[in-house]
Amino acid sequence: MNLQQLLRLPRYLGASGPPLRRWWSPSLDTIPSVGSWRGQSSRSPAYWNQVVSEAEKIVGYPTSFMSLRCLLSDELSNIAMQVRKLVGTQHPLLTTARELVHDSRHNLQLRGLVVLLISKAAGPSSVNASCQNYDMVSGIYSCQRSLAEITELIHTALLVHRGIVNLNELQSSDGPLKDMQFGNKIAILSGDFLLANACNGLALLQNTKVVELLASALMDLVQGVYHENSTSAKENYITDDIGISTWKEQTFLSHGALLAKSCQAAMELAKHDAEVQDMAFQYGKHMAMSHKINSDLQPFIKEKTSDSMTFNLNSAPVVLHQEFLGRDLWIKQIREAQEKGILDYAKLRETIKAGKGVTSAIDLCRYHGNKALAALESFPPSEARSALENIVFAVTRFS
Amino acid sequence: MASRWWRWRRGCSWRPAGRSSGPGSPGGVGPRAAADARAQMPYFHFVKRLTSAFPNVYSISRFHHTTPAACCHSKTRSGEKYTDPFKLGWRDLKGLYEDIRKELLISTTELKEMSEYYFDGKGKAFRPIIVVLMARACNIHHNNSRDVQASQRSIALIAEMIHTASLVHDDVIDDASSRRGKHTVNKIWGEKKAVLAGDLILSAASIALARIGNTTVISILTQVIEDLVRGEFLQLGSKQNEDERFAHYLEKTFKKTASLIANSCKAVSILGCPDPVVHEIAYQYGKNVGIAFQLIDDVLDFTSCSDQMGKPTSADLKLGLATGPVLFASQQFPEMNAMIMRRFNLPGDVDRARQYVLQSDGVQQTTYLAQRYCHEAIKEISKLRPSPERDALIQLSEIVLTRDK
């Protein structure tokens, strides 16, 4: 989304009136569970984009990358200038920056979108009418929109901080040391800049409970990223011995907590009661988990995968595979798939596909999908709720 | 030329020796006075330019009119026995580090260890001390209450945590190997984890901040977080124009050092007293002490080596940073400008720059500037009702000037 489009926003966001409130009861409108839905038969990527773009229409505008204030800041042009200096180096920040630009062009700020949708799905609180003075556009309060942006800021900040390199682990293939040092410096500053903006945005919401929720989400996220680093493949590709329950805990920290707590915070901003907040939390948590498992499964379910395609040895299917097999047998399989110390990912992939890891990962994905749908049942039926359901269907379809 | 106007020897309390007898003041007579006046003028013009460039700076163009009456500031007007401000402050800070560690209670062992690393009780806790002393001074001023509220004490913790988080990140950015006499977090655990540790401390500070339950206080302290980042960015860039450089340097100094102290003081004053005049006093005290603190820090980067037998520091020069002493020196030695522009990155630049600084009066000028800021701080805080804590804050600002690390 370019600056011009963003500047036109205030007029674009015409009042669309309050959301249509229909009488509803849980028994009449049950949501079909995952797996029984028969939708479009197109392959995942195009379908996913369709779900997302329809969702964006419902919330009023495509989710933007950063708030306007951020975009106009000197620091951002400074950062952009510094990142350009990294072109030609091997620093991960360059890759992160490219992915972010790509994502924003394709409007894939998923977390922000979900927060907006759930805000709209919940609507204003029937109990607490004290927030009538907030402005509401397309059924969403401006403070909730702000929250959606803050969520994306926190997510992006940690994406950037994930890309720091350890200087003493550098190989000659990584290029000059000073490039990596410079890249680290810019990555730290950019991440800190995004976090500072997030903190300021949180302060502006004037709600201490929301600040506490998002700050604790940040703490969870930091721990989650830490675990990602620690358990990533070490020598001989032997990863840490973690079972699926530990994997779930760590994945909640690194992927679930932010979305879950943001959804809850969105409810808090509209002064919904604890029960509604909990349902929003559950949706965010389970949807994020199934999304992560889905992306972990991609290398194993795509029909045409290039032989050189690697996969994460700490992903759900692999962890499950190890759990079924037992540690010793798994280590043996890793060794067998190695040739002169280099892992043959294609061979290992076939080994894993032959086991039970992939199918049980699919089951786990659907389990979380169903939990997410169950949480949605307590929200009244609406376009926004359907969009949230469709997102779940999109991440749980594997055929 | 250096020590004509004042003596700032380490260890002795600041006293403007020789000032009162006249050679420094423009009204002085005799050849020596005239020479002084002539030497004084270029500096005065420079200072005049810089104060107009940066209007928020306490107007130091008044310096040649005021007698150094600071030694007559209200010391023990309260009549109570004078104690060491650190001891006085520590009464409220017992358990400071244990409480900070409680905020960092997470299950991930190594990450917890890294985050706790600097909260070992060995730091001087300069910022928390100022915060609790200010809290008491404001409480006493408001309603003679000698208690420190829990929320105010929380601010002390939060200030120290925010400060430490920024240190951890700064050490990675500067590739520093030691701090406070031990290895840095990045050297022990690597850069990736060090950055995460900094983020963790920041998030813990934010949680503690939210729990205070005051949205104004949250806004004030999140501003600090933004200022810290902006301060680092200011360090990345450099200015062409000499006057701009000094203003840029002072702005960076405010954002990186003074903002935290100023805003923490303001936050505790808000929690303790409803009067906005008091809030402003607290803020101004914190800001002026903070800037003075950093200026002296920059001076010590040049001087702390020369009297000691250890190797010279010049850490700032090595990072390409032109601090106060360097900027003043470049007034006398314009040859330094080229080095400043290229951030001392050619071999021999650091040593040459150091030599220029030591030959010039850059150190003295910077120290004098710090003194002016301290004056202002004392002037502000003296507006509060007398109390041991207020006097301790006055004494602290003097300690800022005379410390030798």
PDB file of C-alpha atoms in Angstrom, chain A residues 184-363:
ATOM      1  CA  ASN A 184      23.127  -6.480  13.346  1.00  0.00           C
ATOM      2  CA  LYS A 185      23.221  -2.840  14.336  1.00  0.00           C
ATOM      3  CA  ILE A 186      20.483  -1.873  11.912  1.00  0.00           C
ATOM      4  CA  ALA A 187      18.413  -4.904  12.824  1.00  0.00           C
ATOM      5  CA  ILE A 188      18.567  -4.087  16.537  1.00  0.00           C
ATOM      6  CA  LEU A 189      17.731  -0.430  15.984  1.00  0.00           C
ATOM      7  CA  SER A 190      14.908  -1.153  13.576  1.00  0.00           C
ATOM      8  CA  GLY A 191      13.382  -3.712  15.907  1.00  0.00           C
ATOM      9  CA  ASP A 192      13.717  -1.361  18.848  1.00  0.00           C
ATOM     10  CA  PHE A 193      12.185   1.416  16.820  1.00  0.00           C
ATOM     11  CA  LEU A 194       9.167  -0.739  16.014  1.00  0.00           C
ATOM     12  CA  LEU A 195       8.843  -1.805  19.656  1.00  0.00           C
ATOM     13  CA  ALA A 196       9.055   1.800  20.832  1.00  0.00           C
ATOM     14  CA  ASN A 197       6.280   2.734  18.426  1.00  0.00           C
ATOM     15  CA  ALA A 198       4.228  -0.187  19.684  1.00  0.00           C
ATOM     16  CA  CYS A 199       4.727   0.944  23.291  1.00  0.00           C
ATOM     17  CA  ASN A 200       3.712   4.485  22.469  1.00  0.00           C
ATOM     18  CA  GLY A 201       0.681   3.231  20.598  1.00  0.00           C
ATOM     19  CA  LEU A 202      -0.273   1.156  23.623  1.00  0.00           C
ATOM     20  CA  ALA A 203       0.070   4.158  25.915  1.00  0.00           C
ATOM     21  CA  LEU A 204      -2.296   6.135  23.685  1.00  0.00           C
ATOM     22  CA  LEU A 205      -5.012   3.520  24.177  1.00  0.00           C
ATOM     23  CA  GLN A 206      -5.273   4.717  27.786  1.00  0.00           C
ATOM     24  CA  ASN A 207      -6.106   1.257  29.053  1.00  0.00           C
ATOM     25  CA  THR A 208      -3.649  -0.285  31.487  1.00  0.00           C
ATOM     26  CA  LYS A 209      -5.101  -3.758  31.210  1.00  0.00           C
ATOM     27  CA  VAL A 210      -4.489  -3.782  27.468  1.00  0.00           C
ATOM     28  CA  VAL A 211      -0.940  -2.549  28.009  1.00  0.00           C
ATOM     29  CA  GLU A 212      -0.361  -5.376  30.446  1.00  0.00           C
ATOM     30  CA  LEU A 213      -1.806  -7.955  28.049  1.00  0.00           C
ATOM     31  CA  LEU A 214       0.310  -6.901  25.118  1.00  0.00           C
ATOM     32  CA  ALA A 215       3.438  -6.495  27.237  1.00  0.00           C
ATOM     33  CA  SER A 216       3.002 -10.023  28.512  1.00  0.00           C
ATOM     34  CA  ALA A 217       2.425 -11.188  24.937  1.00  0.00           C
ATOM     35  CA  LEU A 218       5.752  -9.604  24.054  1.00  0.00           C
ATOM     36  CA  MET A 219       7.401 -11.428  26.922  1.00  0.00           C
ATOM     37  CA  ASP A 220       5.918 -14.701  25.688  1.00  0.00           C
ATOM     38  CA  LEU A 221       7.027 -13.989  22.153  1.00  0.00           C
ATOM     39  CA  VAL A 222      10.603 -13.282  23.234  1.00  0.00           C
ATOM     40  CA  GLN A 223      10.734 -16.596  25.067  1.00  0.00           C
ATOM     41  CA  GLY A 224       9.250 -18.345  22.049  1.00  0.00           C
ATOM     42  CA  VAL A 225      11.869 -16.905  19.726  1.00  0.00           C
ATOM     43  CA  TYR A 226      14.540 -17.892  22.233  1.00  0.00           C
ATOM     44  CA  HIS A 227      13.357 -21.509  22.079  1.00  0.00           C
ATOM     45  CA  GLU A 228      13.377 -21.431  18.301  1.00  0.00           C
ATOM     46  CA  ASN A 229      17.030 -20.492  18.428  1.00  0.00           C
ATOM     47  CA  SER A 230      17.962 -22.998  21.064  1.00  0.00           C
ATOM     48  CA  THR A 231      16.357 -26.027  19.554  1.00  0.00           C
ATOM     49  CA  SER A 232      17.334 -25.383  15.982  1.00  0.00           C
ATOM     50  CA  ALA A 233      19.548 -27.933  14.365  1.00  0.00           C
ATOM     51  CA  LYS A 234      22.950 -28.217  15.880  1.00  0.00           C
ATOM     52  CA  GLU A 235      25.806 -30.441  14.874  1.00  0.00           C
ATOM     53  CA  ASN A 236      24.920 -33.367  12.714  1.00  0.00           C
ATOM     54  CA  TYR A 237      21.400 -32.023  12.555  1.00  0.00           C
ATOM     55  CA  ILE A 238      20.549 -33.592  15.910  1.00  0.00           C
ATOM     56  CA  THR A 239      17.945 -31.291  17.411  1.00  0.00           C
ATOM     57  CA  ASP A 240      16.979 -31.147  21.064  1.00  0.00           C
ATOM     58  CA  ASP A 241      14.807 -33.905  22.363  1.00  0.00           C
ATOM     59  CA  ILE A 242      11.448 -32.269  22.772  1.00  0.00           C
ATOM     60  CA  GLY A 243       8.152 -34.087  22.771  1.00  0.00           C
ATOM     61  CA  ILE A 244       4.997 -32.762  21.207  1.00  0.00           C
ATOM     62  CA  SER A 245       3.674 -31.254  24.443  1.00  0.00           C
ATOM     63  CA  THR A 246       6.831 -29.176  24.887  1.00  0.00           C
ATOM     64  CA  TRP A 247       6.564 -28.261  21.216  1.00  0.00           C
ATOM     65  CA  LYS A 248       3.017 -27.051  21.803  1.00  0.00           C
ATOM     66  CA  GLU A 249       4.085 -24.924  24.767  1.00  0.00           C
ATOM     67  CA  GLN A 250       6.929 -23.349  22.821  1.00  0.00           C
ATOM     68  CA  THR A 251       4.804 -22.804  19.757  1.00  0.00           C
ATOM     69  CA  PHE A 252       2.142 -21.155  21.847  1.00  0.00           C
ATOM     70  CA  LEU A 253       4.800 -18.746  23.077  1.00  0.00           C
ATOM     71  CA  SER A 254       6.268 -18.025  19.662  1.00  0.00           C
ATOM     72  CA  HIS A 255       3.097 -18.013  17.577  1.00  0.00           C
ATOM     73  CA  GLY A 256      -0.049 -18.244  19.667  1.00  0.00           C
ATOM     74  CA  ALA A 257       0.409 -15.820  22.531  1.00  0.00           C
ATOM     75  CA  LEU A 258       0.550 -12.605  20.535  1.00  0.00           C
ATOM     76  CA  LEU A 259      -2.588 -13.276  18.527  1.00  0.00           C
ATOM     77  CA  ALA A 260      -4.486 -14.755  21.472  1.00  0.00           C
ATOM     78  CA  LYS A 261      -3.754 -11.854  23.793  1.00  0.00           C
ATOM     79  CA  SER A 262      -4.396  -9.269  21.075  1.00  0.00           C
ATOM     80  CA  CYS A 263      -7.798 -10.724  20.390  1.00  0.00           C
ATOM     81  CA  GLN A 264      -8.517 -10.648  24.089  1.00  0.00           C
ATOM     82  CA  ALA A 265      -7.284  -7.063  24.305  1.00  0.00           C
ATOM     83  CA  ALA A 266      -9.574  -6.061  21.431  1.00  0.00           C
ATOM     84  CA  MET A 267     -12.491  -7.333  23.491  1.00  0.00           C
ATOM     85  CA  GLU A 268     -11.259  -5.462  26.528  1.00  0.00           C
ATOM     86  CA  LEU A 269     -11.134  -2.234  24.528  1.00  0.00           C
ATOM     87  CA  ALA A 270     -14.824  -2.653  23.707  1.00  0.00           C
ATOM     88  CA  LYS A 271     -15.469  -3.460  27.359  1.00  0.00           C
ATOM     89  CA  HIS A 272     -16.690  -6.965  26.764  1.00  0.00           C
ATOM     90  CA  ASP A 273     -16.895  -9.250  29.767  1.00  0.00           C
ATOM     91  CA  ALA A 274     -14.406 -11.923  30.764  1.00  0.00           C
ATOM     92  CA  GLU A 275     -16.243 -14.700  28.971  1.00  0.00           C
ATOM     93  CA  VAL A 276     -16.166 -12.953  25.607  1.00  0.00           C
ATOM     94  CA  GLN A 277     -12.530 -12.061  26.182  1.00  0.00           C
ATOM     95  CA  ASP A 278     -11.718 -15.677  26.843  1.00  0.00           C
ATOM     96  CA  MET A 279     -13.468 -16.854  23.685  1.00  0.00           C
ATOM     97  CA  ALA A 280     -11.525 -14.341  21.644  1.00  0.00           C
ATOM     98  CA  PHE A 281      -8.332 -15.542  23.320  1.00  0.00           C
ATOM     99  CA  GLN A 282      -9.159 -19.150  22.476  1.00  0.00           C
ATOM    100  CA  TYR A 283      -9.870 -18.339  18.867  1.00  0.00           C
ATOM    101  CA  GLY A 284      -6.625 -16.425  18.495  1.00  0.00           C
ATOM    102  CA  LYS A 285      -4.609 -19.144  20.189  1.00  0.00           C
ATOM    103  CA  HIS A 286      -6.003 -22.113  18.286  1.00  0.00           C
ATOM    104  CA  MET A 287      -6.123 -20.386  14.951  1.00  0.00           C
ATOM    105  CA  ALA A 288      -2.474 -19.392  15.316  1.00  0.00           C
ATOM    106  CA  MET A 289      -1.492 -22.926  16.289  1.00  0.00           C
ATOM    107  CA  SER A 290      -3.240 -24.481  13.313  1.00  0.00           C
ATOM    108  CA  HIS A 291      -1.711 -21.856  11.039  1.00  0.00           C
ATOM    109  CA  LYS A 292       1.757 -22.759  12.278  1.00  0.00           C
ATOM    110  CA  ILE A 293       1.175 -26.480  11.897  1.00  0.00           C
ATOM    111  CA  ASN A 294      -0.140 -25.875   8.389  1.00  0.00           C
ATOM    112  CA  SER A 295       2.993 -24.040   7.385  1.00  0.00           C
ATOM    113  CA  ASP A 296       5.117 -26.777   8.992  1.00  0.00           C
ATOM    114  CA  LEU A 297       3.291 -29.353   6.887  1.00  0.00           C
ATOM    115  CA  GLN A 298       3.832 -27.649   3.544  1.00  0.00           C
ATOM    116  CA  PRO A 299       7.141 -29.379   2.694  1.00  0.00           C
ATOM    117  CA  PHE A 300       5.500 -32.754   3.297  1.00  0.00           C
ATOM    118  CA  ILE A 301       2.231 -32.400   1.453  1.00  0.00           C
ATOM    119  CA  LYS A 302       3.151 -30.510  -1.659  1.00  0.00           C
ATOM    120  CA  GLU A 303       3.202 -32.800  -4.625  1.00  0.00           C
ATOM    121  CA  LYS A 304       6.049 -31.208  -6.443  1.00  0.00           C
ATOM    122  CA  THR A 305       8.824 -30.309  -4.112  1.00  0.00           C
ATOM    123  CA  SER A 306      12.303 -29.620  -5.311  1.00  0.00           C
ATOM    124  CA  ASP A 307      14.881 -32.015  -3.992  1.00  0.00           C
ATOM    125  CA  SER A 308      16.878 -29.276  -2.403  1.00  0.00           C
ATOM    126  CA  MET A 309      13.955 -27.979  -0.385  1.00  0.00           C
ATOM    127  CA  THR A 310      14.824 -28.058   3.270  1.00  0.00           C
ATOM    128  CA  PHE A 311      12.479 -28.179   6.193  1.00  0.00           C
ATOM    129  CA  ASN A 312      12.662 -27.295   9.839  1.00  0.00           C
ATOM    130  CA  LEU A 313      13.696 -30.243  11.980  1.00  0.00           C
ATOM    131  CA  ASN A 314      11.686 -28.760  14.830  1.00  0.00           C
ATOM    132  CA  SER A 315       8.452 -28.581  12.916  1.00  0.00           C
ATOM    133  CA  ALA A 316       5.318 -30.381  14.028  1.00  0.00           C
ATOM    134  CA  PRO A 317       5.436 -33.390  11.674  1.00  0.00           C
ATOM    135  CA  VAL A 318       9.080 -34.061  12.483  1.00  0.00           C
ATOM    136  CA  VAL A 319       8.588 -33.763  16.229  1.00  0.00           C
ATOM    137  CA  LEU A 320       5.618 -36.106  16.053  1.00  0.00           C
ATOM    138  CA  HIS A 321       7.552 -38.524  13.881  1.00  0.00           C
ATOM    139  CA  GLN A 322      10.317 -38.593  16.458  1.00  0.00           C
ATOM    140  CA  GLU A 323       7.857 -39.149  19.236  1.00  0.00           C
ATOM    141  CA  PHE A 324       6.351 -42.167  17.526  1.00  0.00           C
ATOM    142  CA  LEU A 325       9.721 -43.602  16.670  1.00  0.00           C
ATOM    143  CA  GLY A 326      11.640 -42.939  19.812  1.00  0.00           C
ATOM    144  CA  ARG A 327      14.757 -40.876  20.066  1.00  0.00           C
ATOM    145  CA  ASP A 328      17.337 -43.500  19.201  1.00  0.00           C
ATOM    146  CA  LEU A 329      15.654 -44.673  16.043  1.00  0.00           C
ATOM    147  CA  TRP A 330      15.159 -41.103  14.928  1.00  0.00           C
ATOM    148  CA  ILE A 331      18.818 -40.255  15.399  1.00  0.00           C
ATOM    149  CA  LYS A 332      19.658 -43.357  13.420  1.00  0.00           C
ATOM    150  CA  GLN A 333      17.426 -42.188  10.579  1.00  0.00           C
ATOM    151  CA  ILE A 334      19.074 -38.788  10.551  1.00  0.00           C
ATOM    152  CA  ARG A 335      22.489 -40.384  10.320  1.00  0.00           C
ATOM    153  CA  GLU A 336      21.353 -42.646   7.527  1.00  0.00           C
ATOM    154  CA  ALA A 337      20.112 -39.669   5.575  1.00  0.00           C
ATOM    155  CA  GLN A 338      23.467 -37.973   5.770  1.00  0.00           C
ATOM    156  CA  GLU A 339      26.164 -38.216   3.208  1.00  0.00           C
ATOM    157  CA  LYS A 340      29.552 -36.918   4.267  1.00  0.00           C
ATOM    158  CA  GLY A 341      27.922 -34.832   6.957  1.00  0.00           C
ATOM    159  CA  ILE A 342      25.456 -33.153   4.620  1.00  0.00           C
ATOM    160  CA  LEU A 343      21.826 -33.976   5.222  1.00  0.00           C
ATOM    161  CA  ASP A 344      19.837 -35.259   2.277  1.00  0.00           C
ATOM    162  CA  TYR A 345      16.559 -33.538   3.006  1.00  0.00           C
ATOM    163  CA  ALA A 346      14.697 -35.290   0.220  1.00  0.00           C
ATOM    164  CA  LYS A 347      15.631 -38.679   1.632  1.00  0.00           C
ATOM    165  CA  LEU A 348      14.724 -37.718   5.176  1.00  0.00           C
ATOM    166  CA  ARG A 349      11.454 -36.271   3.947  1.00  0.00           C
ATOM    167  CA  GLU A 350      10.497 -39.592   2.379  1.00  0.00           C
ATOM    168  CA  THR A 351      11.395 -41.372   5.587  1.00  0.00           C
ATOM    169  CA  ILE A 352       9.169 -39.052   7.564  1.00  0.00           C
ATOM    170  CA  LYS A 353       6.311 -39.311   5.093  1.00  0.00           C
ATOM    171  CA  ALA A 354       6.468 -43.036   5.438  1.00  0.00           C
ATOM    172  CA  GLY A 355       5.854 -42.712   9.146  1.00  0.00           C
ATOM    173  CA  LYS A 356       2.971 -41.394  11.183  1.00  0.00           C
ATOM    174  CA  GLY A 357       4.282 -37.883  11.722  1.00  0.00           C
ATOM    175  CA  VAL A 358       2.570 -36.215   8.803  1.00  0.00           C
ATOM    176  CA  THR A 359      -0.879 -37.657   9.340  1.00  0.00           C
ATOM    177  CA  SER A 360      -0.865 -36.946  13.044  1.00  0.00           C
ATOM    178  CA  ALA A 361       0.274 -33.399  12.334  1.00  0.00           C
ATOM    179  CA  ILE A 362      -2.714 -33.008  10.038  1.00  0.00           C
ATOM    180  CA  ASP A 363      -4.932 -34.334  12.822  1.00  0.00           C
TER     181      ASP A 363
END
